């Protein structure tokens, strides 16, 4: 069986945000076993899995990506949507737009310290739209 759920998360500020619990609220009760595919419908935000316990990981991610792919890079041509737009597209491509997570015993079968991150790469990205596909 396949079930799809579309939802939006509230607007987040620029940076990385742990959203595992919010995603689960929208997805609802998980099957005994299966797979969750989570897809973000944007080109300037991404999703990934990483450390869910220490909040400094979130700020270190932000620091690294801001330093690695800076705004106002003089060689960017796509600049008409603001200085954060082209860097946001690159950061989103690096992070990715989907995750596939196994489901076991009605829970996401994540590692002990893993959580779902939203990488918000615009200063005013707005609400972000997702598609969750449950396969069981």
Short mmCIF file of N, CA, C and O in Angstrom, two decimals, residues 26-124:
data_model
loop_
_atom_site.label_atom_id
_atom_site.label_comp_id
_atom_site.label_asym_id
_atom_site.label_seq_id
_atom_site.Cartn_x
_atom_site.Cartn_y
_atom_site.Cartn_z
N UNK A 26 2.56 15.45 11.21
CA UNK A 26 1.79 15.49 9.96
C UNK A 26 1.60 14.09 9.36
O UNK A 26 0.58 13.80 8.77
N UNK A 27 2.60 13.24 9.52
CA UNK A 27 2.54 11.90 8.93
C UNK A 27 1.57 11.01 9.70
O UNK A 27 0.88 10.18 9.12
N UNK A 28 1.49 11.20 11.01
CA UNK A 28 0.55 10.41 11.81
C UNK A 28 1.12 9.05 12.19
O UNK A 28 2.33 8.83 12.20
N UNK A 29 0.24 8.12 12.46
CA UNK A 29 0.63 6.79 12.90
C UNK A 29 1.36 6.05 11.78
O UNK A 29 0.87 5.96 10.65
N UNK A 30 2.52 5.56 12.10
CA UNK A 30 3.33 4.83 11.12
C UNK A 30 2.93 3.36 11.11
O UNK A 30 2.51 2.81 12.13
N UNK A 31 3.08 2.68 9.97
CA UNK A 31 2.77 1.25 9.90
C UNK A 31 3.79 0.43 10.71
O UNK A 31 4.83 0.95 11.11
N UNK A 32 3.50 -0.83 10.89
CA UNK A 32 4.42 -1.74 11.59
C UNK A 32 5.80 -1.72 10.93
O UNK A 32 6.82 -1.63 11.60
N UNK A 33 5.81 -1.82 9.62
CA UNK A 33 7.07 -1.72 8.87
C UNK A 33 6.80 -1.12 7.51
O UNK A 33 5.69 -1.17 7.01
N UNK A 34 7.83 -0.54 6.93
CA UNK A 34 7.69 0.07 5.63
C UNK A 34 8.80 1.07 5.39
O UNK A 34 9.87 0.99 5.99
N UNK A 35 8.50 2.03 4.53
CA UNK A 35 9.48 3.06 4.17
C UNK A 35 8.76 4.40 4.10
O UNK A 35 7.64 4.49 3.57
N UNK A 36 9.41 5.42 4.63
CA UNK A 36 8.94 6.79 4.47
C UNK A 36 9.89 7.49 3.51
O UNK A 36 11.11 7.51 3.74
N UNK A 37 9.33 8.04 2.45
CA UNK A 37 10.10 8.94 1.59
C UNK A 37 9.57 10.34 1.88
O UNK A 37 8.38 10.58 1.80
N UNK A 38 10.47 11.24 2.23
CA UNK A 38 10.12 12.62 2.54
C UNK A 38 10.76 13.51 1.48
O UNK A 38 11.97 13.43 1.26
N UNK A 39 9.95 14.34 0.83
CA UNK A 39 10.40 15.18 -0.27
C UNK A 39 10.01 16.62 -0.01
O UNK A 39 8.86 16.89 0.35
N UNK A 40 10.95 17.55 -0.15
CA UNK A 40 10.66 18.97 -0.01
C UNK A 40 10.51 19.57 -1.40
O UNK A 40 11.34 19.32 -2.28
N UNK A 41 9.46 20.34 -1.60
CA UNK A 41 9.10 20.85 -2.93
C UNK A 41 9.68 22.25 -3.19
O UNK A 41 8.96 23.15 -3.60
N UNK A 42 10.97 22.39 -2.94
CA UNK A 42 11.60 23.71 -3.08
C UNK A 42 13.02 23.57 -3.62
O UNK A 42 13.66 22.54 -3.43
N UNK A 43 13.51 24.64 -4.24
CA UNK A 43 14.87 24.66 -4.77
C UNK A 43 15.81 25.52 -3.94
O UNK A 43 16.98 25.66 -4.28
N UNK A 44 15.31 26.08 -2.85
CA UNK A 44 16.16 26.93 -2.00
C UNK A 44 16.14 26.48 -0.55
O UNK A 44 16.51 27.24 0.35
N UNK A 45 15.71 25.25 -0.31
CA UNK A 45 15.75 24.63 1.01
C UNK A 45 15.98 23.14 0.78
O UNK A 45 15.66 22.62 -0.29
N UNK A 46 16.54 22.46 1.76
CA UNK A 46 16.81 21.04 1.62
C UNK A 46 16.56 20.30 2.91
O UNK A 46 16.29 20.90 3.95
N UNK A 47 16.64 18.97 2.83
CA UNK A 47 16.48 18.13 4.02
C UNK A 47 17.60 17.10 4.07
O UNK A 47 18.07 16.63 3.03
N UNK A 48 18.00 16.77 5.28
CA UNK A 48 19.06 15.80 5.49
C UNK A 48 18.89 15.17 6.87
O UNK A 48 18.09 15.65 7.68
N UNK A 49 19.65 14.12 7.13
CA UNK A 49 19.70 13.50 8.45
C UNK A 49 21.02 13.84 9.10
O UNK A 49 22.06 13.82 8.44
N UNK A 50 20.97 14.12 10.41
CA UNK A 50 22.21 14.32 11.14
C UNK A 50 21.94 14.35 12.64
O UNK A 50 20.83 14.02 13.08
N UNK A 51 22.92 14.75 13.39
CA UNK A 51 22.93 14.80 14.86
C UNK A 51 21.69 15.48 15.42
O UNK A 51 21.40 16.62 15.05
N UNK A 52 20.98 14.81 16.32
CA UNK A 52 19.76 15.39 16.87
C UNK A 52 19.86 15.78 18.34
O UNK A 52 18.86 16.19 18.93
N UNK A 53 21.03 15.65 18.94
CA UNK A 53 21.14 15.89 20.38
C UNK A 53 21.80 17.22 20.74
O UNK A 53 21.34 17.91 21.63
N UNK A 54 22.86 17.56 20.06
CA UNK A 54 23.64 18.75 20.42
C UNK A 54 23.29 19.91 19.48
O UNK A 54 23.59 19.85 18.28
N UNK A 55 22.68 20.97 19.97
CA UNK A 55 22.27 22.08 19.10
C UNK A 55 23.44 22.82 18.44
O UNK A 55 23.23 23.53 17.46
N UNK A 56 24.66 22.63 18.94
CA UNK A 56 25.78 23.29 18.28
C UNK A 56 26.05 22.70 16.89
O UNK A 56 26.65 23.37 16.05
N UNK A 57 25.58 21.47 16.66
CA UNK A 57 25.72 20.89 15.32
C UNK A 57 24.93 21.73 14.32
O UNK A 57 25.40 22.02 13.22
N UNK A 58 23.73 22.17 14.72
CA UNK A 58 22.91 23.01 13.84
C UNK A 58 23.62 24.31 13.50
O UNK A 58 23.65 24.73 12.34
N UNK A 59 24.18 24.95 14.50
CA UNK A 59 24.86 26.23 14.24
C UNK A 59 26.16 26.02 13.46
O UNK A 59 26.52 26.84 12.63
N UNK A 60 26.85 24.90 13.68
CA UNK A 60 28.06 24.61 12.92
C UNK A 60 27.73 24.33 11.45
O UNK A 60 28.48 24.75 10.55
N UNK A 61 26.62 23.65 11.20
CA UNK A 61 26.18 23.46 9.82
C UNK A 61 25.96 24.81 9.15
O UNK A 61 26.41 25.05 8.04
N UNK A 62 25.25 25.69 9.84
CA UNK A 62 24.98 27.02 9.28
C UNK A 62 26.28 27.76 9.00
O UNK A 62 26.46 28.33 7.92
N UNK A 63 27.19 27.76 9.95
CA UNK A 63 28.47 28.45 9.78
C UNK A 63 29.23 27.91 8.58
O UNK A 63 29.71 28.68 7.74
N UNK A 64 29.30 26.58 8.48
CA UNK A 64 30.05 25.98 7.38
C UNK A 64 29.44 26.34 6.03
O UNK A 64 30.15 26.77 5.11
N UNK A 65 28.13 26.17 5.88
CA UNK A 65 27.50 26.43 4.60
C UNK A 65 27.54 27.91 4.23
O UNK A 65 27.69 28.26 3.06
N UNK A 66 27.45 28.79 5.22
CA UNK A 66 27.54 30.22 4.95
C UNK A 66 28.95 30.59 4.49
O UNK A 66 29.12 31.40 3.57
N UNK A 67 29.96 30.00 5.12
CA UNK A 67 31.34 30.27 4.71
C UNK A 67 31.68 29.62 3.37
O UNK A 67 32.37 30.21 2.55
N UNK A 68 31.18 28.41 3.14
CA UNK A 68 31.52 27.64 1.95
C UNK A 68 30.86 28.21 0.69
O UNK A 68 31.48 28.27 -0.37
N UNK A 69 29.59 28.61 0.82
CA UNK A 69 28.85 29.14 -0.31
C UNK A 69 28.34 30.53 0.09
O UNK A 69 27.21 30.68 0.55
N UNK A 70 29.19 31.54 -0.02
CA UNK A 70 28.84 32.87 0.49
C UNK A 70 27.82 33.60 -0.37
O UNK A 70 27.68 33.33 -1.56
N UNK A 71 27.15 34.52 0.25
CA UNK A 71 26.27 35.43 -0.48
C UNK A 71 27.13 36.52 -1.11
O UNK A 71 28.28 36.72 -0.73
N UNK A 72 26.51 37.21 -2.08
CA UNK A 72 27.19 38.31 -2.78
C UNK A 72 28.46 37.85 -3.48
O UNK A 72 29.38 38.64 -3.67
N UNK A 73 28.50 36.58 -3.87
CA UNK A 73 29.64 36.07 -4.64
C UNK A 73 29.60 36.75 -6.01
O UNK A 73 28.63 36.65 -6.74
N UNK A 74 30.64 37.46 -6.34
CA UNK A 74 30.61 38.35 -7.50
C UNK A 74 30.49 37.62 -8.84
O UNK A 74 30.11 38.22 -9.84
N UNK A 75 30.75 36.34 -8.89
CA UNK A 75 30.66 35.60 -10.15
C UNK A 75 29.27 35.03 -10.42
O UNK A 75 29.02 34.52 -11.51
N UNK A 76 28.36 35.09 -9.45
CA UNK A 76 27.01 34.59 -9.68
C UNK A 76 26.27 35.51 -10.65
O UNK A 76 26.31 36.74 -10.51
N UNK A 77 25.59 34.92 -11.61
CA UNK A 77 24.79 35.68 -12.56
C UNK A 77 23.33 35.77 -12.13
O UNK A 77 22.66 36.75 -12.41
N UNK A 78 22.83 34.74 -11.48
CA UNK A 78 21.43 34.69 -11.04
C UNK A 78 21.31 35.47 -9.72
O UNK A 78 21.47 34.93 -8.64
N UNK A 79 21.06 36.77 -9.85
CA UNK A 79 21.06 37.63 -8.66
C UNK A 79 19.78 38.44 -8.49
O UNK A 79 19.63 39.15 -7.51
N UNK A 80 18.84 38.34 -9.43
CA UNK A 80 17.68 39.24 -9.39
C UNK A 80 16.70 38.94 -8.27
O UNK A 80 15.85 39.76 -7.96
N UNK A 81 16.82 37.78 -7.61
CA UNK A 81 15.94 37.49 -6.47
C UNK A 81 16.62 37.76 -5.13
O UNK A 81 16.11 37.37 -4.09
N UNK A 82 17.76 38.38 -5.15
CA UNK A 82 18.44 38.75 -3.91
C UNK A 82 19.74 37.99 -3.72
O UNK A 82 19.98 36.96 -4.36
N UNK A 83 20.58 38.47 -2.83
CA UNK A 83 21.90 37.88 -2.64
C UNK A 83 21.87 36.49 -2.02
O UNK A 83 22.85 35.76 -2.11
N UNK A 84 20.75 36.10 -1.39
CA UNK A 84 20.69 34.77 -0.79
C UNK A 84 20.12 33.73 -1.75
O UNK A 84 20.14 32.53 -1.45
N UNK A 85 19.63 34.13 -2.92
CA UNK A 85 18.91 33.20 -3.80
C UNK A 85 19.82 32.17 -4.46
O UNK A 85 19.62 30.98 -4.31
N UNK A 86 20.81 32.58 -5.22
CA UNK A 86 21.68 31.61 -5.89
C UNK A 86 22.44 30.75 -4.88
O UNK A 86 22.51 29.53 -5.05
N UNK A 87 22.99 31.34 -3.81
CA UNK A 87 23.60 30.48 -2.80
C UNK A 87 22.61 29.46 -2.23
O UNK A 87 22.98 28.31 -1.96
N UNK A 88 21.34 29.86 -2.08
CA UNK A 88 20.32 28.94 -1.56
C UNK A 88 20.12 27.77 -2.52
O UNK A 88 19.97 26.62 -2.09
N UNK A 89 20.10 28.03 -3.82
CA UNK A 89 19.93 26.96 -4.80
C UNK A 89 21.09 25.96 -4.72
O UNK A 89 20.88 24.75 -4.76
N UNK A 90 22.29 26.46 -4.60
CA UNK A 90 23.46 25.58 -4.53
C UNK A 90 23.43 24.77 -3.23
O UNK A 90 23.64 23.55 -3.25
N UNK A 91 23.16 25.43 -2.11
CA UNK A 91 23.11 24.72 -0.82
C UNK A 91 22.03 23.64 -0.83
O UNK A 91 22.24 22.53 -0.33
N UNK A 92 20.87 23.94 -1.42
CA UNK A 92 19.80 22.96 -1.49
C UNK A 92 20.20 21.76 -2.35
O UNK A 92 19.88 20.62 -2.02
N UNK A 93 20.92 22.02 -3.43
CA UNK A 93 21.38 20.91 -4.27
C UNK A 93 22.39 20.04 -3.55
O UNK A 93 22.38 18.81 -3.70
N UNK A 94 23.25 20.66 -2.77
CA UNK A 94 24.25 19.90 -2.01
C UNK A 94 23.57 19.04 -0.93
O UNK A 94 23.89 17.86 -0.77
N UNK A 95 22.62 19.61 -0.21
CA UNK A 95 21.93 18.88 0.86
C UNK A 95 20.95 17.86 0.29
O UNK A 95 20.87 16.74 0.75
N UNK A 96 20.18 18.24 -0.70
CA UNK A 96 19.23 17.33 -1.32
C UNK A 96 17.79 17.64 -0.94
O UNK A 96 17.53 18.39 0.02
N UNK A 97 16.87 17.06 -1.69
CA UNK A 97 15.44 17.34 -1.51
C UNK A 97 14.64 16.15 -0.99
O UNK A 97 13.45 16.27 -0.77
N UNK A 98 15.27 14.99 -0.79
CA UNK A 98 14.48 13.86 -0.29
C UNK A 98 15.29 12.95 0.61
O UNK A 98 16.52 12.90 0.53
N UNK A 99 14.54 12.27 1.47
CA UNK A 99 15.10 11.27 2.37
C UNK A 99 14.25 10.01 2.27
O UNK A 99 13.03 10.09 2.12
N UNK A 100 14.89 8.87 2.38
CA UNK A 100 14.18 7.60 2.47
C UNK A 100 14.59 6.96 3.79
O UNK A 100 15.79 6.72 4.02
N UNK A 101 13.60 6.72 4.64
CA UNK A 101 13.87 6.25 6.00
C UNK A 101 13.05 4.97 6.24
O UNK A 101 11.84 4.96 6.03
N UNK A 102 13.71 3.89 6.72
CA UNK A 102 12.95 2.69 7.02
C UNK A 102 12.04 2.89 8.24
O UNK A 102 12.36 3.69 9.14
N UNK A 103 10.94 2.17 8.24
CA UNK A 103 10.01 2.17 9.37
C UNK A 103 10.01 0.77 9.97
O UNK A 103 9.85 -0.22 9.25
N UNK A 104 10.22 0.68 11.27
CA UNK A 104 10.20 -0.59 11.99
C UNK A 104 9.45 -0.40 13.30
O UNK A 104 9.67 0.60 14.00
N UNK A 105 8.55 -1.32 13.60
CA UNK A 105 7.79 -1.28 14.86
C UNK A 105 7.08 0.08 15.06
O UNK A 105 7.13 0.66 16.13
N UNK A 106 6.48 0.59 13.99
CA UNK A 106 5.71 1.84 14.02
C UNK A 106 6.55 3.08 14.31
O UNK A 106 6.03 4.10 14.75
N UNK A 107 7.87 2.99 14.08
CA UNK A 107 8.75 4.13 14.34
C UNK A 107 9.73 4.29 13.18
O UNK A 107 10.06 3.32 12.50
N UNK A 108 10.20 5.51 12.98
CA UNK A 108 11.28 5.70 12.03
C UNK A 108 12.50 4.97 12.58
O UNK A 108 12.85 5.13 13.75
N UNK A 109 13.11 4.16 11.76
CA UNK A 109 14.26 3.36 12.20
C UNK A 109 15.54 4.16 11.99
O UNK A 109 16.37 3.85 11.14
N UNK A 110 15.66 5.22 12.78
CA UNK A 110 16.81 6.11 12.73
C UNK A 110 17.86 5.65 13.73
O UNK A 110 17.54 4.96 14.71
N UNK A 111 19.10 6.07 13.51
CA UNK A 111 20.14 5.83 14.49
C UNK A 111 19.87 6.63 15.76
O UNK A 111 19.07 7.57 15.76
N UNK A 112 20.52 6.26 16.82
CA UNK A 112 20.30 6.88 18.13
C UNK A 112 20.35 8.40 18.09
O UNK A 112 19.55 9.07 18.72
N UNK A 113 21.28 8.95 17.34
CA UNK A 113 21.48 10.40 17.34
C UNK A 113 21.05 11.06 16.04
O UNK A 113 21.48 12.16 15.73
N UNK A 114 20.21 10.38 15.25
CA UNK A 114 19.80 10.95 13.96
C UNK A 114 18.47 11.66 14.06
O UNK A 114 17.55 11.20 14.74
N UNK A 115 18.37 12.77 13.35
CA UNK A 115 17.12 13.51 13.23
C UNK A 115 17.03 14.15 11.86
O UNK A 115 18.04 14.28 11.15
N UNK A 116 15.82 14.54 11.49
CA UNK A 116 15.58 15.18 10.19
C UNK A 116 15.84 16.68 10.32
O UNK A 116 15.26 17.34 11.19
N UNK A 117 16.71 17.19 9.47
CA UNK A 117 17.03 18.61 9.43
C UNK A 117 16.34 19.26 8.23
O UNK A 117 16.39 18.72 7.13
N UNK A 118 15.80 20.43 8.46
CA UNK A 118 15.42 21.33 7.38
C UNK A 118 16.56 22.33 7.24
O UNK A 118 16.94 22.98 8.22
N UNK A 119 17.12 22.44 6.06
CA UNK A 119 18.10 23.48 5.77
C UNK A 119 17.37 24.61 5.07
O UNK A 119 16.97 24.47 3.92
N UNK A 120 17.15 25.70 5.78
CA UNK A 120 16.48 26.88 5.20
C UNK A 120 17.56 27.84 4.75
O UNK A 120 18.31 28.37 5.58
N UNK A 121 17.64 28.06 3.44
CA UNK A 121 18.73 28.84 2.88
C UNK A 121 18.33 30.21 2.37
O UNK A 121 19.14 30.90 1.76
N UNK A 122 17.09 30.60 2.62
CA UNK A 122 16.63 31.96 2.29
C UNK A 122 16.31 32.68 3.60
O UNK A 122 15.93 32.06 4.59
N UNK A 123 16.44 33.99 3.58
CA UNK A 123 16.11 34.77 4.78
C UNK A 123 14.61 34.93 4.94
O UNK A 123 14.12 35.14 6.05
N UNK A 124 13.87 34.82 3.86
CA UNK A 124 12.40 34.86 3.91
C UNK A 124 11.87 33.77 2.98
O UNK A 124 11.24 34.06 1.97
#
